[in-house]
């Protein structure tokens, strides 16, 4: 199956990226690097009337400044869409990503330990086993001359499987989780009523899983959240549902996009592919460079109060996109910023964000990305795009990565 | 040479621990801590410099 259902915008196609940009237009992610370069030259902070008003800063300096400014910019909503969620600051609907200080700090302390580097490292053998299971199936198909898809048959399965196991949710619900992510993060420019229905559907699922964990207590991440204390008390179940919403949604298409983009790079750069296949010790450095050059996640904020930002009259409740991927390509911050150098040793990239909202799952994402790429090129040292760039389908919205990546295995 | 982590700036990106586990450890929350008194033996100076140069939050400094 190709299965990718590109969202239909209520705003129509973009004709001018400087004054009318829309990250919900399917052309945005496909041409993102060129669009950011154009905006960097013409206006470091672009504005569009879409979604009720959206700002887009594209330099490292400005993205960084907003990421650190929790007074003027609130995280209570982090997905730019036609519908601003009602959940108020400082908690928001999916803590701690939707939370502001001071609540944020306490909420984050609750979920940091299960995602610490040492806890996450324990998952490596399981992730490696899963990757090889997927590769076995692909290899069998490639052997009889079929084209395989590195996004659909490989990348998209890895993070979904791992987070389902961590949370203790049914593995057979993996397709459903991908639907949730598609509804929340890609179908951003639907009629607001359809957005609300999508949220209600996910909330109902999460609530049913919480009820199941209460009836059948077990040692997993959902069980941990029902048991752990926040401000000296067990967390109310509705709030546990918010935490779970974040954990379920945030780790899926983000990591799948990073794996897909890295494999897209290797499919289109034979020299890098051969170099990595012959020198696996270069892998950790190469992974950081893939994270810099193809950072999948653009975050967002809401303007908390009317204020002037470097000459931009920002109004309360306007959206601000925080394109960490664009910051990572800023020539003012990185020498040869537009070149992918897999041995770039000094690489202060911000793929996982900056400041208090550093991606909670960054250690897991990195592990999944490294193991997925390692195992893929170990199994298939030689592969290329099967149908050129035309065959590659890019995602829509704040998470950027290939949704279809047909490759020919040599 | 001595290495230092600013605990206020560190957000747990884990770059230093990955690059120089001889010099840095992480706590249960994933926050970086310097091992021992932070003294950097000559053979690890290059790695310490890399940790400084890769920290997204500018939380690590190296001093004489």
XYZ file of C-alpha atoms in Angstrom:
474
model
C 0.000 0.000 0.000
C 1.077 3.568 -0.505
C -1.568 4.713 1.929
C -0.571 8.363 2.064
C -3.540 10.671 2.154
C -2.238 14.211 1.552
C -4.317 16.770 3.470
C -6.530 19.187 1.580
C -6.089 22.796 2.663
C -9.002 25.154 3.253
C -6.671 28.007 2.223
C -5.610 26.833 -1.240
C -2.129 26.605 -2.729
C 0.602 29.123 -1.854
C 1.795 31.404 -4.642
C 4.104 33.684 -2.602
C 6.125 32.125 0.215
C 7.320 35.484 1.557
C 3.892 36.987 2.308
C 1.541 33.999 2.298
C 3.546 30.946 3.432
C 1.714 27.845 4.617
C 3.543 24.874 6.101
C 0.313 22.934 5.445
C 0.826 23.269 1.682
C 2.295 20.001 0.335
C 4.962 22.017 -1.546
C 6.393 23.443 1.684
C 8.214 20.398 3.010
C 9.311 19.231 -0.423
C 10.994 22.590 -1.080
C 11.653 23.629 2.522
C 15.395 24.237 2.181
C 14.896 26.599 -0.783
C 11.979 28.375 0.919
C 13.973 28.991 4.129
C 16.955 30.253 2.098
C 14.695 32.706 0.241
C 13.104 33.944 3.472
C 16.497 34.281 5.160
C 17.565 36.633 2.359
C 14.340 38.634 2.150
C 12.951 38.825 5.699
C 14.221 36.917 8.650
C 10.677 36.853 10.119
C 7.929 36.165 7.581
C 4.218 36.654 8.254
C 1.151 34.980 6.773
C -2.525 35.653 7.424
C -3.286 31.923 7.381
C -4.395 30.148 10.577
C -5.448 33.498 12.058
C -1.935 34.942 11.659
C 1.358 33.044 11.685
C 4.978 34.224 12.039
C 7.973 32.320 10.730
C 11.500 33.298 11.863
C 14.203 31.474 9.922
C 17.568 32.420 11.475
C 19.261 30.512 14.274
C 19.510 33.651 16.407
C 15.786 34.465 16.250
C 14.561 30.883 16.664
C 16.823 30.587 19.676
C 15.598 33.865 21.199
C 11.944 32.750 20.977
C 12.701 29.266 22.324
C 14.171 30.856 25.468
C 11.434 33.478 25.907
C 8.611 31.818 27.842
C 7.156 35.194 28.886
C 6.196 36.488 25.458
C 5.559 33.090 23.881
C 3.419 30.376 25.429
C 3.634 26.655 24.667
C 0.001 26.011 25.513
C -0.541 25.162 21.839
C 2.336 23.784 19.766
C 0.667 22.594 16.559
C -0.319 25.432 14.237
C -3.785 24.696 12.929
C -7.210 26.179 12.233
C -8.210 25.428 15.815
C -6.489 26.842 18.919
C -7.022 24.283 21.705
C -8.909 25.611 24.720
C -6.632 24.041 27.365
C -5.252 27.004 29.323
C -1.642 27.810 30.275
C 0.403 26.826 32.172
C -0.572 23.127 31.827
C -2.004 22.774 28.309
C -3.454 19.600 26.850
C -0.319 17.439 26.625
C 2.147 18.264 29.412
C 4.987 19.042 29.613
C 5.299 20.021 25.920
C 2.214 22.266 26.203
C 3.205 23.626 29.608
C 4.806 26.883 30.692
C 6.825 27.655 33.839
C 6.477 27.098 36.700
C 4.213 24.039 36.179
C 6.423 22.838 33.318
C 9.441 22.155 35.504
C 7.582 19.860 37.887
C 5.729 18.039 35.107
C 8.960 17.464 33.223
C 10.687 16.030 36.309
C 7.992 13.345 36.318
C 8.730 12.083 32.816
C 12.479 12.677 32.531
C 13.653 9.523 34.388
C 12.080 6.929 32.036
C 13.665 8.765 29.082
C 17.150 9.268 30.570
C 20.083 8.005 28.465
C 20.775 4.995 30.673
C 17.141 3.844 30.819
C 16.734 4.257 27.070
C 19.966 2.336 26.305
C 18.247 -0.798 27.643
C 15.997 -0.748 24.552
C 18.830 -1.161 22.043
C 18.656 -4.982 21.588
C 14.883 -4.821 21.152
C 15.128 -2.053 18.538
C 17.841 -3.965 16.665
C 15.697 -7.106 16.662
C 12.702 -5.189 15.336
C 14.763 -3.562 12.557
C 16.044 -6.965 11.442
C 12.559 -8.428 11.415
C 11.451 -5.653 9.047
C 14.607 -6.039 6.942
C 14.000 -9.793 6.585
C 10.662 -9.096 4.938
C 12.106 -6.419 2.669
C 15.035 -8.618 1.662
C 12.689 -11.446 0.688
C 10.751 -9.041 -1.560
C 13.889 -7.480 -3.042
C 15.225 -10.937 -3.908
C 12.289 -11.621 -6.195
C 12.805 -8.281 -7.920
C 10.220 -6.141 -6.093
C 10.737 -2.491 -5.238
C 10.688 -1.927 -1.488
C 9.741 1.223 0.421
C 12.132 2.384 3.129
C 9.537 4.699 4.706
C 6.422 2.529 4.488
C 7.963 -0.882 5.135
C 10.701 0.220 7.518
C 10.981 3.712 9.054
C 7.325 4.165 10.013
C 7.161 0.928 12.006
C 10.112 1.408 14.324
C 9.031 4.258 16.655
C 5.385 3.153 16.727
C 6.323 -0.324 17.826
C 8.715 0.922 20.512
C 6.339 3.490 22.048
C 3.465 0.961 22.063
C 5.681 -1.435 24.008
C 6.896 1.286 26.375
C 3.374 2.513 27.149
C 2.006 -1.003 27.377
C -0.595 -0.457 24.630
C -1.763 -3.206 22.227
C 0.764 -3.721 19.424
C -2.089 -4.378 17.005
C -3.180 -0.733 17.426
C -0.105 0.585 15.601
C -2.060 1.572 12.465
C -4.446 3.489 14.690
C -1.567 5.427 16.288
C -0.354 6.470 12.854
C -3.891 7.655 12.048
C -3.929 9.730 15.244
C -0.628 11.341 14.322
C -1.825 12.034 10.791
C -5.016 13.644 12.115
C -3.260 15.778 14.714
C -0.074 16.836 12.951
C -0.865 16.720 9.238
C -4.590 17.449 8.921
C -3.978 20.914 10.327
C -5.965 22.974 7.876
C -9.325 21.224 8.086
C -12.553 22.785 9.205
C -12.092 23.446 12.976
C -14.994 21.105 13.826
C -13.143 18.206 12.163
C -10.047 19.030 14.262
C -12.143 18.811 17.428
C -13.584 15.416 16.366
C -10.057 14.084 15.796
C -8.987 15.164 19.299
C -12.096 13.574 20.829
C -11.354 10.278 19.106
C -7.819 10.169 20.495
C -8.930 11.230 23.971
C -11.463 8.382 24.029
C -8.779 5.859 23.052
C -6.334 7.090 25.690
C -9.039 7.059 28.351
C -9.901 3.430 27.494
C -6.216 2.485 27.814
C -5.992 4.202 31.212
C -9.101 2.329 32.380
C -7.514 -0.924 31.226
C -4.326 -0.140 33.156
C -6.329 0.623 36.296
C -8.219 -2.673 35.958
C -5.030 -4.614 35.098
C -2.059 -2.825 36.710
C 1.295 -3.566 35.048
C 4.872 -2.390 34.923
C 5.000 -0.071 31.907
C 5.097 3.652 31.213
C 1.319 4.120 31.529
C 1.455 2.241 34.837
C 4.337 4.454 35.948
C 2.331 7.621 35.217
C -0.655 6.319 37.195
C 1.638 5.613 40.115
C 4.109 8.506 40.183
C 3.575 11.663 42.238
C 3.363 15.268 41.066
C 3.328 17.977 43.754
C 3.245 15.167 46.349
C 0.098 13.500 45.006
C -0.828 10.900 42.417
C -1.615 12.507 39.081
C -5.341 12.922 38.261
C -6.321 10.525 35.481
C -7.307 13.290 33.102
C -3.810 14.730 33.414
C -2.249 11.280 32.979
C -4.174 11.202 29.693
C -2.485 14.462 28.676
C 0.983 13.048 29.388
C 0.107 9.913 27.401
C -1.197 11.989 24.494
C 2.229 13.615 24.256
C 4.161 10.343 24.553
C 1.931 8.608 22.013
C 1.968 11.337 19.392
C 5.316 13.098 19.710
C 7.621 10.140 19.209
C 6.077 8.593 16.132
C 6.310 10.550 12.892
C 9.203 12.614 14.235
C 11.620 9.696 14.506
C 10.137 7.945 11.486
C 10.857 11.174 9.537
C 14.450 11.338 10.764
C 15.064 7.712 9.763
C 13.406 8.265 6.383
C 15.339 11.468 5.619
C 18.648 9.832 6.561
C 17.906 6.884 4.271
C 16.798 9.308 1.532
C 20.206 11.002 1.849
C 22.037 7.683 1.637
C 19.926 6.594 -1.346
C 20.919 9.764 -3.198
C 24.582 10.073 -2.045
C 26.469 6.927 -3.001
C 29.807 8.253 -1.707
C 28.447 8.805 1.812
C 26.707 5.436 1.736
C 29.904 3.588 0.800
C 31.933 5.510 3.341
C 29.531 4.662 6.177
C 29.241 1.036 5.111
C 33.026 0.657 5.181
C 33.634 2.756 8.330
C 30.847 2.174 10.907
C 32.820 4.162 13.529
C 31.755 7.306 11.662
C 28.087 6.555 12.335
C 27.493 8.640 15.513
C 29.005 11.729 13.843
C 27.023 11.108 10.651
C 23.800 10.706 12.630
C 24.296 14.146 14.231
C 24.823 15.621 10.761
C 21.633 13.982 9.462
C 19.844 15.415 12.496
C 21.218 18.875 11.681
C 20.541 18.824 7.952
C 17.209 16.997 8.052
C 15.878 17.905 11.491
C 12.275 16.766 11.291
C 10.618 18.965 13.907
C 9.379 22.535 13.660
C 7.800 23.518 16.968
C 5.313 26.320 17.521
C 4.268 28.842 20.137
C 1.364 31.201 20.613
C 2.131 34.868 21.161
C 1.308 35.341 24.861
C 0.781 39.110 24.718
C 0.955 41.894 22.155
C 4.582 42.930 21.734
C 7.143 44.105 19.217
C 9.626 41.427 18.166
C 12.488 42.977 16.180
C 10.068 45.303 14.417
C 7.330 42.687 13.997
C 4.038 43.696 15.655
C 3.067 40.377 17.217
C -0.503 40.071 18.484
C -1.729 37.841 21.308
C -2.846 34.395 20.070
C -1.047 34.642 16.739
C 1.016 31.576 15.942
C 4.802 31.487 15.763
C 6.494 28.592 14.025
C 9.885 27.624 15.478
C 11.693 25.967 12.577
C 14.687 24.338 14.267
C 15.445 22.705 10.883
C 15.838 26.182 9.331
C 18.012 27.336 12.248
C 20.248 24.325 11.591
C 20.814 25.485 8.016
C 21.697 29.091 8.900
C 25.079 29.976 7.338
C 25.654 32.503 10.131
C 25.838 29.606 12.577
C 27.285 26.704 10.560
C 30.132 26.789 8.034
C 29.045 25.146 4.751
C 25.549 25.041 6.258
C 23.922 23.796 3.060
C 26.370 20.910 2.622
C 25.859 17.570 4.372
C 29.257 16.613 5.804
C 28.980 13.250 7.526
C 32.271 13.830 9.357
C 31.275 17.276 10.719
C 32.828 17.044 14.182
C 31.689 20.438 15.511
C 27.932 20.405 15.191
C 25.974 22.490 17.661
C 22.646 21.686 15.986
C 19.279 22.195 17.633
C 17.296 19.337 16.087
C 15.806 18.555 19.491
C 14.956 22.137 20.288
C 16.543 24.614 22.699
C 15.785 25.632 26.251
C 13.381 24.092 28.728
C 11.414 22.153 26.094
C 14.347 20.094 24.767
C 12.747 17.005 23.241
C 11.960 14.641 26.086
C 12.445 11.625 23.828
C 15.717 12.747 22.247
C 17.714 9.831 23.677
C 15.180 7.331 22.354
C 14.954 9.077 18.968
C 18.736 9.058 18.571
C 18.966 5.409 19.504
C 16.211 4.405 17.078
C 17.718 6.520 14.309
C 21.249 5.154 14.757
C 20.214 1.515 15.026
C 17.781 1.824 12.096
C 20.417 3.329 9.789
C 23.148 0.930 10.972
C 21.057 -2.152 10.357
C 19.709 -0.887 7.033
C 23.098 -0.265 5.437
C 24.533 -3.422 6.982
C 21.795 -5.393 5.230
C 21.618 -3.262 2.065
C 25.000 -1.580 1.467
C 23.839 -0.502 -1.987
C 20.460 1.067 -2.760
C 19.053 3.995 -4.722
C 15.740 5.748 -5.312
C 13.563 3.433 -7.401
C 11.551 6.159 -9.144
C 13.741 9.236 -8.637
C 12.576 12.223 -6.587
C 9.130 11.950 -8.197
C 8.562 8.721 -6.321
C 9.324 10.307 -2.941
C 6.331 11.684 -1.024
C 7.086 14.244 1.693
C 4.951 14.797 4.769
C 2.767 17.845 5.303
C 2.981 20.104 8.336
C 5.467 20.763 11.122
C 7.096 17.328 10.924
C 9.203 16.947 7.797
C 10.224 13.632 6.308
C 9.484 11.162 3.530
C 6.146 9.326 3.766
C 6.945 7.172 0.722
C 10.535 6.296 -0.198
C 10.647 3.582 -2.861
C 14.168 2.196 -3.219
C 15.821 -0.308 -5.510
C 18.155 -2.672 -3.671
C 21.245 -3.519 -5.732
C 42.582 22.147 31.869
C 39.298 21.956 33.736
C 35.817 21.249 32.363
C 32.648 22.789 33.805
C 28.907 22.236 33.227
C 26.490 25.064 33.984
C 23.575 23.186 35.565
C 21.231 26.128 34.889
C 21.933 25.997 31.164
C 22.116 22.205 30.700
C 18.860 20.826 29.265
C 19.946 17.213 28.987
C 20.772 17.012 25.278
C 23.327 14.350 26.233
C 25.879 15.374 23.596
C 28.769 15.650 26.074
C 28.123 12.263 27.676
C 28.011 10.668 24.223
C 31.220 12.369 23.082
C 33.323 12.089 26.251
C 31.962 9.585 28.787
C 35.363 9.713 30.538
C 34.648 13.339 31.490
C 30.849 13.502 31.871
C 28.126 11.444 33.454
C 24.347 11.947 33.464
C 22.011 11.749 36.450
C 18.625 10.005 36.670
C 17.018 12.981 34.933
C 19.514 12.978 32.078
C 21.278 16.137 33.285
C 25.038 16.276 32.665
C 27.487 16.225 35.549
C 31.260 16.473 35.464
C 33.071 13.367 36.681
C 35.340 14.012 39.676
C 36.862 17.490 39.904
C 36.594 18.135 36.166
C 40.321 17.911 35.593
C 40.996 17.038 31.936
C 44.077 14.890 31.280
C 46.053 15.929 28.162
C 44.861 12.936 26.119
C 41.217 14.005 26.601
C 41.577 17.728 25.853
C 40.471 17.304 22.247
C 37.347 15.446 23.352
C 36.619 18.096 25.962
C 36.818 20.748 23.236
C 34.373 18.753 21.127
C 31.947 18.552 24.046
C 32.131 22.351 24.385
C 31.623 22.868 20.634
C 28.641 20.511 20.382
C 26.582 21.618 23.363
C 23.396 23.191 21.938
C 22.865 25.249 25.099
C 26.437 26.592 25.476
C 26.434 24.969 28.914
C 30.012 23.632 28.899
C 33.201 25.615 29.386
C 36.854 24.630 29.433
C 39.302 26.711 31.428
C 43.011 26.719 32.278
